[in-house]
Short mmCIF file of C-alpha atoms and ligand atoms in Angstrom, two decimals:
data_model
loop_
_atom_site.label_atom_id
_atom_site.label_comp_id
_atom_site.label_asym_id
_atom_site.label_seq_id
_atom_site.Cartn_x
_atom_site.Cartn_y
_atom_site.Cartn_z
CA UNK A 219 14.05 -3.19 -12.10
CA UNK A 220 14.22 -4.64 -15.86
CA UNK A 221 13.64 -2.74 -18.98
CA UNK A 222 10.90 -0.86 -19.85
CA UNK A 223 7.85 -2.97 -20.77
CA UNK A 224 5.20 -1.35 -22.85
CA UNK A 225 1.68 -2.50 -23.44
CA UNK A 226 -0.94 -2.08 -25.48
CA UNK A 227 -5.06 -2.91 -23.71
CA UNK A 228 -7.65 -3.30 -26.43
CA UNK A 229 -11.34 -3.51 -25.25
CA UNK A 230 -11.91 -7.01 -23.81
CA UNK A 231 -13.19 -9.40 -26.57
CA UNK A 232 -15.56 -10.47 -24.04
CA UNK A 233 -17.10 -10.18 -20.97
CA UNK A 234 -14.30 -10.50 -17.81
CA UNK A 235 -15.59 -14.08 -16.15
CA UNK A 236 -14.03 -16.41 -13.57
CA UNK A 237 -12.50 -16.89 -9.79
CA UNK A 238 -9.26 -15.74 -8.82
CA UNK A 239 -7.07 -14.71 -6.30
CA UNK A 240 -4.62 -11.89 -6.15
CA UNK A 241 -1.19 -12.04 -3.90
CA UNK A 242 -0.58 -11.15 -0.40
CA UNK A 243 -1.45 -7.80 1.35
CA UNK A 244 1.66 -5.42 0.76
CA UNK A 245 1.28 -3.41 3.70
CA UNK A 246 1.13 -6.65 6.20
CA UNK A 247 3.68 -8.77 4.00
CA UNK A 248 6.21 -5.62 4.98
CA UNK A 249 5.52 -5.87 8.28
CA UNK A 250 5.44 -9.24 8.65
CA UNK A 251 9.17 -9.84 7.37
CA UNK A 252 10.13 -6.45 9.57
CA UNK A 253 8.27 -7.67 12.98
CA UNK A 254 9.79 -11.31 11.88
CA UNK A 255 13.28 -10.21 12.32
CA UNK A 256 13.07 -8.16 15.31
CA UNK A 257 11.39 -11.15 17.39
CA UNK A 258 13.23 -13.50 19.03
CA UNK A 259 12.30 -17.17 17.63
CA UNK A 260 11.32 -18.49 13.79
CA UNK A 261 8.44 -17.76 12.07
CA UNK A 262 6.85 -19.06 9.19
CA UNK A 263 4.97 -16.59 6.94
CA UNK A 264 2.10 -17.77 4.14
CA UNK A 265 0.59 -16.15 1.42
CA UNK A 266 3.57 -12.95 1.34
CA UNK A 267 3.55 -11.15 -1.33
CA UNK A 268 6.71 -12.20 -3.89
CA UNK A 269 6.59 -8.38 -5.12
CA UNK A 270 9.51 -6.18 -5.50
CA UNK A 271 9.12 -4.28 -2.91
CA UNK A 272 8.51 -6.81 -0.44
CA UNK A 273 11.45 -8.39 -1.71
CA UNK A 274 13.58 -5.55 -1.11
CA UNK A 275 12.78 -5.43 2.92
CA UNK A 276 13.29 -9.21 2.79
CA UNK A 277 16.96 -8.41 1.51
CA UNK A 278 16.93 -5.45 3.97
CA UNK A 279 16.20 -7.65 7.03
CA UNK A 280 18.66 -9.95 5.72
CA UNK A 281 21.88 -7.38 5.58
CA UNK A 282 20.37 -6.69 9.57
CA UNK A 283 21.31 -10.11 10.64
CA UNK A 284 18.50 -11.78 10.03
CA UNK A 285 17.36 -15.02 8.48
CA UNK A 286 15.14 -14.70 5.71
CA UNK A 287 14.68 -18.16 3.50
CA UNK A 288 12.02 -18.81 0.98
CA UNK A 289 10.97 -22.54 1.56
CA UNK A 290 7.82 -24.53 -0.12
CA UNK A 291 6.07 -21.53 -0.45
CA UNK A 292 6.29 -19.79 2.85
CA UNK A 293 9.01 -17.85 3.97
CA UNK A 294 10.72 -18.59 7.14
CA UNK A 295 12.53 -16.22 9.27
CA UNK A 296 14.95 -16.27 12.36
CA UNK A 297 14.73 -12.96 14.23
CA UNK A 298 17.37 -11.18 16.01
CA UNK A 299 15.47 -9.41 18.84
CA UNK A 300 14.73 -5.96 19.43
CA UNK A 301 18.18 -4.41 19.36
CA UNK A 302 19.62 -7.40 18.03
CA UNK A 303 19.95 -6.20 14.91
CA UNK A 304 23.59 -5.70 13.07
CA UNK A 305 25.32 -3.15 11.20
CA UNK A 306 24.66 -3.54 7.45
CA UNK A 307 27.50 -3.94 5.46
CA UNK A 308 26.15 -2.31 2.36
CA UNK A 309 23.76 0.77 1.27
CA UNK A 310 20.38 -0.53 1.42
CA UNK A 311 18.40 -0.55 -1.45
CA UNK A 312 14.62 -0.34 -1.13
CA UNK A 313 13.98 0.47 -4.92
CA UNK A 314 10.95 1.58 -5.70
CA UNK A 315 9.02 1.26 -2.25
CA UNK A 316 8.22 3.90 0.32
CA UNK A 317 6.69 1.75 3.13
CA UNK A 318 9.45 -0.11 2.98
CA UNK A 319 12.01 3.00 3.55
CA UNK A 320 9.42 4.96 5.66
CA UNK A 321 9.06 2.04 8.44
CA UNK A 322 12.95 0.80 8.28
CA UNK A 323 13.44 4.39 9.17
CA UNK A 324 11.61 3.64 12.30
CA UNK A 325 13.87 0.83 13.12
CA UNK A 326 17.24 1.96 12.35
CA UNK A 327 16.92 5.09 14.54
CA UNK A 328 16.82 2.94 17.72
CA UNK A 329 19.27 0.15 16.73
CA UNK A 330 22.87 1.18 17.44
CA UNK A 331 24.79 1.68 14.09
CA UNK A 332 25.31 3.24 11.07
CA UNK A 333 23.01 2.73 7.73
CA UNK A 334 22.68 4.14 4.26
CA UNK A 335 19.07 3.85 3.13
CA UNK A 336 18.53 4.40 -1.50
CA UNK A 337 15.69 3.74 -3.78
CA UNK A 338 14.86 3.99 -7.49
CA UNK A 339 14.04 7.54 -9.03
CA UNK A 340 10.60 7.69 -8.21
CA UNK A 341 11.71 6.83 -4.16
CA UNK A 342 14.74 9.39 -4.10
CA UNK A 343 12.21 11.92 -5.07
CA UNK A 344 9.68 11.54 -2.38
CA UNK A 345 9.90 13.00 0.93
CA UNK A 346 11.72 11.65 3.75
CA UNK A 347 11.54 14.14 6.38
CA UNK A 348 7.86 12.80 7.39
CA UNK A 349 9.90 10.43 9.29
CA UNK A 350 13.37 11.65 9.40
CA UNK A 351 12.61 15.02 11.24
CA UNK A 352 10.69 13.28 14.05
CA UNK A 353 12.61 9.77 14.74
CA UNK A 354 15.59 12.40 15.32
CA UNK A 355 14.15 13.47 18.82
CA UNK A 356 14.98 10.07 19.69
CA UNK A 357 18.36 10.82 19.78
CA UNK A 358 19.21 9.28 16.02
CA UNK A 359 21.13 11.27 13.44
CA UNK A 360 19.80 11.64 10.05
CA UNK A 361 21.56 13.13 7.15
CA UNK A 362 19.36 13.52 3.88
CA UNK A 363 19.75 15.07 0.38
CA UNK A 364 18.52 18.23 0.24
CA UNK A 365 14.77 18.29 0.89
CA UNK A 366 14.82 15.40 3.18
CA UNK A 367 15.62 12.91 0.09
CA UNK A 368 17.02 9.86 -0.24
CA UNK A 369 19.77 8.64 0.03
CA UNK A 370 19.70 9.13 3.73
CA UNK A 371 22.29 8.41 6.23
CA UNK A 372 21.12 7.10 9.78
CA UNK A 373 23.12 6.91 12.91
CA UNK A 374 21.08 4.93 15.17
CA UNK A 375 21.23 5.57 18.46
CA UNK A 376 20.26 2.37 20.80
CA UNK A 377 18.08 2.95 23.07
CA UNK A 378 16.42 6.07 22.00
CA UNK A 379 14.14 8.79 24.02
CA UNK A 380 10.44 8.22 23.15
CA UNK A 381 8.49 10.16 21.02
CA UNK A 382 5.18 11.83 21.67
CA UNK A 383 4.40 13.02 18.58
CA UNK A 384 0.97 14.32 16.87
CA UNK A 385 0.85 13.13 12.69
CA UNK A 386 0.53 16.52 10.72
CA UNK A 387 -0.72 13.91 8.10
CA UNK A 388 -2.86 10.78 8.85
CA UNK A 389 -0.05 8.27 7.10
CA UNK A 390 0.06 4.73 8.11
CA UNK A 391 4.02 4.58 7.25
CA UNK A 392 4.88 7.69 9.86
CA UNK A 393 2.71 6.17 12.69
CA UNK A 394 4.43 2.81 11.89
CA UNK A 395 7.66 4.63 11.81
CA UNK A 396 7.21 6.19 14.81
CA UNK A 397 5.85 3.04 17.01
CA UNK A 398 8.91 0.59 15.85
CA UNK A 399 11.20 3.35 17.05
CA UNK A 400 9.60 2.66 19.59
CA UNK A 401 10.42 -0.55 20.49
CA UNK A 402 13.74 -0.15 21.36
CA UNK A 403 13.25 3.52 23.21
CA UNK A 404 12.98 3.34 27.38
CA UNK A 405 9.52 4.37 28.21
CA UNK A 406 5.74 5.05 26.72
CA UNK A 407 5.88 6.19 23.05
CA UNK A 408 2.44 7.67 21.95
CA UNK A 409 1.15 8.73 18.15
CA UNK A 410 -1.66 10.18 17.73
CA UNK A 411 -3.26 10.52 14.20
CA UNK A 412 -5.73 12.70 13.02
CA UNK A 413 -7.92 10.29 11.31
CA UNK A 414 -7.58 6.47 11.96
CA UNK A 415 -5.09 4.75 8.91
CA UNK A 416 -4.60 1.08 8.39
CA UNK A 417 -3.87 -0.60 11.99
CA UNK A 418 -1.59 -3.31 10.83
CA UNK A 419 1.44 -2.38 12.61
CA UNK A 420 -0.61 -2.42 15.76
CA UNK A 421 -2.52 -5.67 15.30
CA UNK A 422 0.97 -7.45 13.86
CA UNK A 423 2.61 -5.66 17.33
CA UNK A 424 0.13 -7.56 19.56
CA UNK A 425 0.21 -11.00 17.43
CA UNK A 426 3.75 -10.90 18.22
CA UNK A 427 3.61 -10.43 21.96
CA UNK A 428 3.42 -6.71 22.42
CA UNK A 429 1.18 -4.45 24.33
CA UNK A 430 -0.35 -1.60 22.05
CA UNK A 431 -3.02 0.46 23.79
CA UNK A 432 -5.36 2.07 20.93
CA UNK A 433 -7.88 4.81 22.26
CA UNK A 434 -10.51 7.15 20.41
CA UNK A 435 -9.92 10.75 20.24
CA UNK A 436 -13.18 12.69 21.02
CA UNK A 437 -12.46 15.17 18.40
CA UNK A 438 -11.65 12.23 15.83
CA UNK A 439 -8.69 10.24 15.02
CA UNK A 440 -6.86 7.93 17.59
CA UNK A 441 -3.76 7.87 19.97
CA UNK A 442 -1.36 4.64 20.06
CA UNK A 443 0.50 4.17 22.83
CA UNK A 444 3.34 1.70 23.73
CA UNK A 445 5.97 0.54 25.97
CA UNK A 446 9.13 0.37 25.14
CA UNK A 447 11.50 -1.62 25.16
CA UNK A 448 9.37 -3.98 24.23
CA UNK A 449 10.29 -7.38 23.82
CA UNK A 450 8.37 -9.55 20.37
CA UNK A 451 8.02 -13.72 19.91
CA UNK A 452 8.21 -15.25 16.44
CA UNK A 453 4.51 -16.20 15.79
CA UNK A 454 3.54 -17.58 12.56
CA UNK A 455 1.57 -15.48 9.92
CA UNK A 456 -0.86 -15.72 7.32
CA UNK A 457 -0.88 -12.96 4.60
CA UNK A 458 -4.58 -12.14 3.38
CA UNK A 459 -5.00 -11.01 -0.09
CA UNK A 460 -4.47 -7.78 -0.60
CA UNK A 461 -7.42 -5.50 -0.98
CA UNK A 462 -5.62 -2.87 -3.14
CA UNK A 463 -4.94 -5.21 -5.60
CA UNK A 464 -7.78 -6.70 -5.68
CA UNK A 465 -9.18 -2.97 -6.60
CA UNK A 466 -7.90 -3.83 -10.57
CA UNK A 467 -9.94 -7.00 -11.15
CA UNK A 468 -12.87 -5.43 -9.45
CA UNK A 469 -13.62 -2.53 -11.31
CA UNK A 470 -12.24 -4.23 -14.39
CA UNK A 471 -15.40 -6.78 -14.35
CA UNK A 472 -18.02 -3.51 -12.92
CA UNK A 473 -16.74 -2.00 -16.52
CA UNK A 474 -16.50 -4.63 -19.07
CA UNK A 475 -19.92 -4.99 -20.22
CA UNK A 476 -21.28 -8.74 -19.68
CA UNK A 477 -18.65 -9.21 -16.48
CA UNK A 478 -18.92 -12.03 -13.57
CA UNK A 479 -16.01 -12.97 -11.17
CA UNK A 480 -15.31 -13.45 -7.99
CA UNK A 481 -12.18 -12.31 -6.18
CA UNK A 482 -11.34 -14.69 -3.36
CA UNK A 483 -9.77 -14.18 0.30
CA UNK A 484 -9.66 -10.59 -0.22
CA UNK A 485 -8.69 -9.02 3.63
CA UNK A 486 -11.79 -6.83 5.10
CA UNK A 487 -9.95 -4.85 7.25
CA UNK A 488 -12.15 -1.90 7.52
CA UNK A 489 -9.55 0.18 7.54
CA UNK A 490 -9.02 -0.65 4.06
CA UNK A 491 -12.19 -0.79 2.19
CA UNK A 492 -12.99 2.44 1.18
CA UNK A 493 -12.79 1.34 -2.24
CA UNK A 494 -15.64 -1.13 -2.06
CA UNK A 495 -18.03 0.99 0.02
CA UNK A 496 -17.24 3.94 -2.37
CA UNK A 497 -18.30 1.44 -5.79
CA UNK A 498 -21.44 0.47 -3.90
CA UNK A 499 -22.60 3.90 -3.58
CA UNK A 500 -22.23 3.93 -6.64
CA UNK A 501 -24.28 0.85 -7.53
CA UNK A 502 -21.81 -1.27 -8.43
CA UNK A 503 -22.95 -4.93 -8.31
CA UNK A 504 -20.36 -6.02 -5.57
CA UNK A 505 -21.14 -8.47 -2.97
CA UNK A 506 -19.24 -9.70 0.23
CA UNK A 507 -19.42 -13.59 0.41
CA UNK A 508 -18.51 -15.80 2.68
CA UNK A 509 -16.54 -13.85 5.44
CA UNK A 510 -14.34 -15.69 7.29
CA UNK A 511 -11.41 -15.23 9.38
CA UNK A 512 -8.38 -17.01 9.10
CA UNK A 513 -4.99 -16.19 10.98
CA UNK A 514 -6.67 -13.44 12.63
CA UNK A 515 -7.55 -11.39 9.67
CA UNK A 516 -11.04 -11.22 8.75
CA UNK A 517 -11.49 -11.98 4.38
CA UNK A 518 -14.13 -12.56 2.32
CA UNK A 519 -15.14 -13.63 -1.38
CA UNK A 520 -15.62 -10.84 -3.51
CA UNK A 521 -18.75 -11.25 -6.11
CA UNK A 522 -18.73 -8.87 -8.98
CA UNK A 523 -20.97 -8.46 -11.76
CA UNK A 524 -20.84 -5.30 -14.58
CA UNK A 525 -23.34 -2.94 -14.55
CA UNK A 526 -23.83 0.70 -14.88
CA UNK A 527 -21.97 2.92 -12.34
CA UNK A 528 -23.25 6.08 -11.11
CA UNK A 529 -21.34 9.13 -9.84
CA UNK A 530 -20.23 9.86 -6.46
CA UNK A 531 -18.95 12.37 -3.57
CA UNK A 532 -16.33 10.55 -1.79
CA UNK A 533 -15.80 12.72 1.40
CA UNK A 534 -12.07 13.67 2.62
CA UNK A 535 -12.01 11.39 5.76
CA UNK A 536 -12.63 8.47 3.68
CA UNK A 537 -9.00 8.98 1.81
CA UNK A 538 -7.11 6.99 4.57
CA UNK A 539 -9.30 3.82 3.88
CA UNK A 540 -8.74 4.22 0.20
CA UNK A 541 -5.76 5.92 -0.52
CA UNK A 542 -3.76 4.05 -2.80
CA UNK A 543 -7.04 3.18 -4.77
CA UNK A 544 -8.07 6.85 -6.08
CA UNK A 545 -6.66 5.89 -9.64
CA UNK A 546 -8.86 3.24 -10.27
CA UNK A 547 -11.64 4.45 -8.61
CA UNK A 548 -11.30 7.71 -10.96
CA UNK A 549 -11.21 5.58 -13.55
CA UNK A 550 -14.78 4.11 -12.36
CA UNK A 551 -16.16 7.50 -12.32
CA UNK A 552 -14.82 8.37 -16.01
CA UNK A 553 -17.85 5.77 -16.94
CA UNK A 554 -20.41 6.59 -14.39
CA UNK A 555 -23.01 8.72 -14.92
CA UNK A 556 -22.90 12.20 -13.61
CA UNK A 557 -19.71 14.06 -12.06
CA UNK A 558 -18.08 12.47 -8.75
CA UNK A 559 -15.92 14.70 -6.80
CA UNK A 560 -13.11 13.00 -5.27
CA UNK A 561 -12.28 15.17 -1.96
CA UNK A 562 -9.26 15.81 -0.24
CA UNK A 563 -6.35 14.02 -2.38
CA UNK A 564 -3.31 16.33 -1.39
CA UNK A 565 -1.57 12.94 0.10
CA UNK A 566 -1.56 11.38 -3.82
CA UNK A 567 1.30 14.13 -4.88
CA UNK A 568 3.46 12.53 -2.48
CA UNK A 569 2.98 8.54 -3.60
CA UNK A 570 5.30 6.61 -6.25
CA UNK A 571 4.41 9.55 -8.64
CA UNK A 572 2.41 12.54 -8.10
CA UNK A 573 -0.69 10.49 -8.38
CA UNK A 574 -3.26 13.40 -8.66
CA UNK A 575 -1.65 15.09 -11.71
CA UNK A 576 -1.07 11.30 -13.24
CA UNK A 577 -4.07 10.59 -12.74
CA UNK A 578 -5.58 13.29 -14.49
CA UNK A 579 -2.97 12.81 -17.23
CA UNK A 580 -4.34 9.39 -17.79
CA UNK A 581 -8.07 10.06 -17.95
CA UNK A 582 -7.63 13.41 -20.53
CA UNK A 583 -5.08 11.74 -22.76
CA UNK A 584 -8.55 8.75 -23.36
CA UNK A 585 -11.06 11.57 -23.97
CA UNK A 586 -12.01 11.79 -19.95
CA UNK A 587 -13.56 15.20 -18.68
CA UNK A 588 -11.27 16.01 -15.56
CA UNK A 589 -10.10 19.11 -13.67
CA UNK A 590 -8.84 19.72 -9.83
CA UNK A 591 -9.92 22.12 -8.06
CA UNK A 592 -7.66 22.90 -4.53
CA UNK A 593 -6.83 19.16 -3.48
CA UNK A 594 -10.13 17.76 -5.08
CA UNK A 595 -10.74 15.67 -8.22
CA UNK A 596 -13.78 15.91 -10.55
CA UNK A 597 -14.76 13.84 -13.02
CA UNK A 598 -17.46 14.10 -15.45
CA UNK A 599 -18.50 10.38 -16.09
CA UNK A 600 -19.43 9.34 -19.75
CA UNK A 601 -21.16 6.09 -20.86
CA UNK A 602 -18.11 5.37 -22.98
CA UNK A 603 -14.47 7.00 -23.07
CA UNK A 604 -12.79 7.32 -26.66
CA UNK A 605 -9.28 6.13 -25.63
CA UNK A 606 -6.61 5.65 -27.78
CA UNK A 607 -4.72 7.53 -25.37
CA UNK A 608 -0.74 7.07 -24.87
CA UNK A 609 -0.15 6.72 -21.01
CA UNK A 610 2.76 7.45 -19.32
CA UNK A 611 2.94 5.54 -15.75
CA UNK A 612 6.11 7.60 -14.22
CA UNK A 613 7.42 4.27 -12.36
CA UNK A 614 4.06 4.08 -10.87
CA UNK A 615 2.60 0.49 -10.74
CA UNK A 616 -0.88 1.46 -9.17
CA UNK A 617 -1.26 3.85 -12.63
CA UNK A 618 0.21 1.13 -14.72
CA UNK A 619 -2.93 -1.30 -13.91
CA UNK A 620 -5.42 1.76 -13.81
CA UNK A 621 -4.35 2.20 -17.44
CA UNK A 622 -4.67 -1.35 -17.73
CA UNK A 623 -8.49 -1.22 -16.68
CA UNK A 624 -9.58 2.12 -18.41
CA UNK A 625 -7.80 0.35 -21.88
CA UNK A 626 -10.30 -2.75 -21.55
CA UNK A 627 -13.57 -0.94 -21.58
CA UNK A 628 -12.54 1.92 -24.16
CA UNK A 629 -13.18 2.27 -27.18
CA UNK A 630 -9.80 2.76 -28.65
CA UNK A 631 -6.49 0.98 -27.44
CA UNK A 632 -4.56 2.63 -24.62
CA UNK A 633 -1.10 2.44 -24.91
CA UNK A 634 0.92 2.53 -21.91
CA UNK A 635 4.58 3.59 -21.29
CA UNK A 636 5.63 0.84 -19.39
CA UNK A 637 4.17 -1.89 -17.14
CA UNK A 638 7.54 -3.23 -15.47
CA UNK A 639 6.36 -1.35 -11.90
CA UNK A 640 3.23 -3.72 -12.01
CA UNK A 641 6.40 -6.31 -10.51
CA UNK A 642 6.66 -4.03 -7.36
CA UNK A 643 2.97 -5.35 -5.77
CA UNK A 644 0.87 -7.43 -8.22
CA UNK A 645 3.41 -9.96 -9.85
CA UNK A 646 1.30 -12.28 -12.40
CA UNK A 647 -1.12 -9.14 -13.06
CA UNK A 648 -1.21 -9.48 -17.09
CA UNK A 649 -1.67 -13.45 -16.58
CA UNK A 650 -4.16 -12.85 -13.92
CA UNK A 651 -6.30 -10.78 -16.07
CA UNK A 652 -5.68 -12.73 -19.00
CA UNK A 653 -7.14 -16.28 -17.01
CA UNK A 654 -10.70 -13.77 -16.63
CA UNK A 655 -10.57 -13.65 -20.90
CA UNK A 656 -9.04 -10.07 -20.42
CA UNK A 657 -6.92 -10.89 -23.67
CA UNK A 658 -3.85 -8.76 -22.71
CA UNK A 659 -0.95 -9.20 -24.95
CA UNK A 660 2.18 -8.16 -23.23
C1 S3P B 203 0.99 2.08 3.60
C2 S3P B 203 0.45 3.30 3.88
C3 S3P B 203 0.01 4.26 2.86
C4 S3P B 203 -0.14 3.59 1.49
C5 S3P B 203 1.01 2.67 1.17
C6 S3P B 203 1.12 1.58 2.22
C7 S3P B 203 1.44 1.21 4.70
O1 S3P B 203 0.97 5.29 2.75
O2 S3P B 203 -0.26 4.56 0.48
O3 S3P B 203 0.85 2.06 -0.09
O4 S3P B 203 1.69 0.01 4.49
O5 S3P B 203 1.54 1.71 5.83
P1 S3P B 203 0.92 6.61 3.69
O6 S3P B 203 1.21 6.21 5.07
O7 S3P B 203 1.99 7.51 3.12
O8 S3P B 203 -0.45 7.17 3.50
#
């Protein structure tokens, strides 16, 4: 990562207007360079997202064995085959991204060698053992830091025992972990998950050729089941734009008074929009246009127009639809009228930084009325925050743009630690902003 870059948001000098369109879905551009290099063929990937972190698995799947090239805009990639994969000949380095380590995990522990997994400081802090603890029953050896920490050691072990295994957390990244395993282990591997999380690894596993059997649990939640080894085809993919990011724009224009975009080819998995359904409960001005669906993803044109917000009671099983949103949508609620209670956010301690208490951090420091209470967040909403605060983002790119958005419709400028993180999933964020009259000067 380069050096620190520190910015300054005044209030927007006018009201946000325009059409735009933010990069590729993180969470499928991962798995489409992963899924890439374990199929046997080429295939041709649009619209990935050029952030760091993708970047990082690209390199990853590179030191594998595989072929990763960057070619008029789409990225084209020659896969090895499950088990095909080689021995690295260097630690690999997934800086600051934990999808990225969490679901490589996954695939080293069934592929027969020896890897050494780092990160940046935020990654070596987070946990590990989520995955580490149950891909060992598969027969792989893991050797962490002390609290299952990066850097990690894995001895893979080839064909591996399959797992049965029950999430103690509803995480996307463990159930991922868990089912790529998967693919190289001699039998059915099942995950079950106690509330449904983003079903990309599944879909992606079918696109490419594999049978995934998803079922409802009666009491709630879902079991995945697969059959191993499996074998995957190169099949070409098109990234959709990435709902999460799309989050920043969004509330940006519900905020800044005298707002109009529209956000285009946003992905609608409903397994991801939270977010929106949450802002129209709260009578945001938000409007689906024009879905469509193109390379099997189902997007639409978000139209946004500002308007007065009021508070809301986000319930607990909506966090897996939303997760990685809570920042921004507390930021919504610090001007909405009333006091929202965000339920059931013990998961954000564990993301790039401990999201709950950064969160909280950056809503006081601008004159926000905040407290937790167990793992819930309450916010008393205001018509307008002071600001002025200064922001610090821990190597957190999700707070770095939440800060970015609370800055344009203070009162006061927000100054913010450092930006540079922003690289890891929205590259072009400033400029983006800046085309919709945001008037960010970094
Ligand atoms: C992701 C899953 C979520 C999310 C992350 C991306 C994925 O993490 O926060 O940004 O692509 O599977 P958890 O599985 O830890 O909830």
């Amino acid at each position: 990562m380069t050096a620190q870059r520190p910015l300054t948001v005044s209030s927007a000098p006018t009201g946000l207007t325009g059409r735009v369109r933010v990069p590729g879905d993180k969470s499928i551009s991962h798995r489409a360079l992963m899924f890439a290099a374990l199929a046997e063929g080429r295939t041709h990937i649009s619209g990935l997202l050029e952030g760091e972190d993708v970047l990082r698995t690209a390199e990853a799947m590179r030191a594998l064995g595989a072929k990763v090239v960057q070619k008029d805009g789409r990225w084209i990639v020659d896969g090895c085959g499950v088990n095909g994969l080689q021995e690295p000949a260097d630690v690999l380095d997934m800086g600051n991204s934990g999808t990225a380590a969490r679901l490589l995990s996954g695939v080293l522990a069934t592929h027969p060698f020896m890897s050494i997994m780092t990160g940046d400081a935020s990654l070596r802090g987070r946990p590990m053992g989520r995955v580490s603890v149950p891909l060992s029953e598969t027969g792989a050896r893991f050797v962490t830091r002390a609290g299952h920490k990066l850097p990690m050691a894995v001895e893979g072990t080839g064909k591996g025992k399959p797992l049965h295994y029950r999430l103690p957390v509803a995480s996307a990244q463990v159930k991922s972990a868990i089912l790529l395993a998967g693919l190289n282990c001699e039998g059915e591997t099942v995950v079950e998950e106690p509330a449904p999380t983003r079903d990309h690894t599944e879909n992606m596993l079918r696109h490419f050729g594999t049978e995934v059997k998803v079922e409802e649990l009666p009491e709630a939640g879902r079991r995945i089941t697969l059959k191993g080894p499996a074998r995957l085809v190169a099949q070409d993919v098109l990234v959709p734009g990435d709902p999460s990011s799309a989050a920043f724009p969004v509330v940006a224009a519900l905020l800044v008074p005298g707002s109009e975009i529209v956000v285009e080819a946003v992905g609608q998995n409903p397994l991801r929009t939270g977010l929106f359904k949450t802002l129209k409960e709260m009578g945001a001005s938000l409007e689906l246009r024009d879905e469509r669906t193109e390379g099997g993803e189902v997007i639409g044109d978000l139209h946004v127009r500002a308007g007065r917000l009021k508070a809301v009671d986000v319930p607990a099983v909506r966090v897996p639809s939303m997760i990685d949103e809570y920042p921004v949508l507390a930021v919504a609620c610090a001007f909405a009228e009333g006091t929202s209670r965000l339920r059931g956010l013990a998961e954000l301690r564990v993301k790039e930084s401990d999201r709950l208490a950064s969160t909280v951090a950056l809503l006081e420091a601008n004159g926000a009325k905040v407290h937790v209470e167990g793992d819930d967040l309450i916010i008393e909403g205001q018509k307008s925050l002071p600001g002025g605060g200064k922001v610090q983002t821990h190597m957190d790119h999700r707070l770095a743009m939440s800060a970015t958005v609370l800055g344009l419709a203070a009162e006061q400028p927000v100054h913010i630690d450092d930006t540079a993180f922003i690289e890891t999933s929205f590259p072009g964020f400033v400029s983006l902003m800046n085309t919709l009259g945001a008037g960010l000067k970094p």
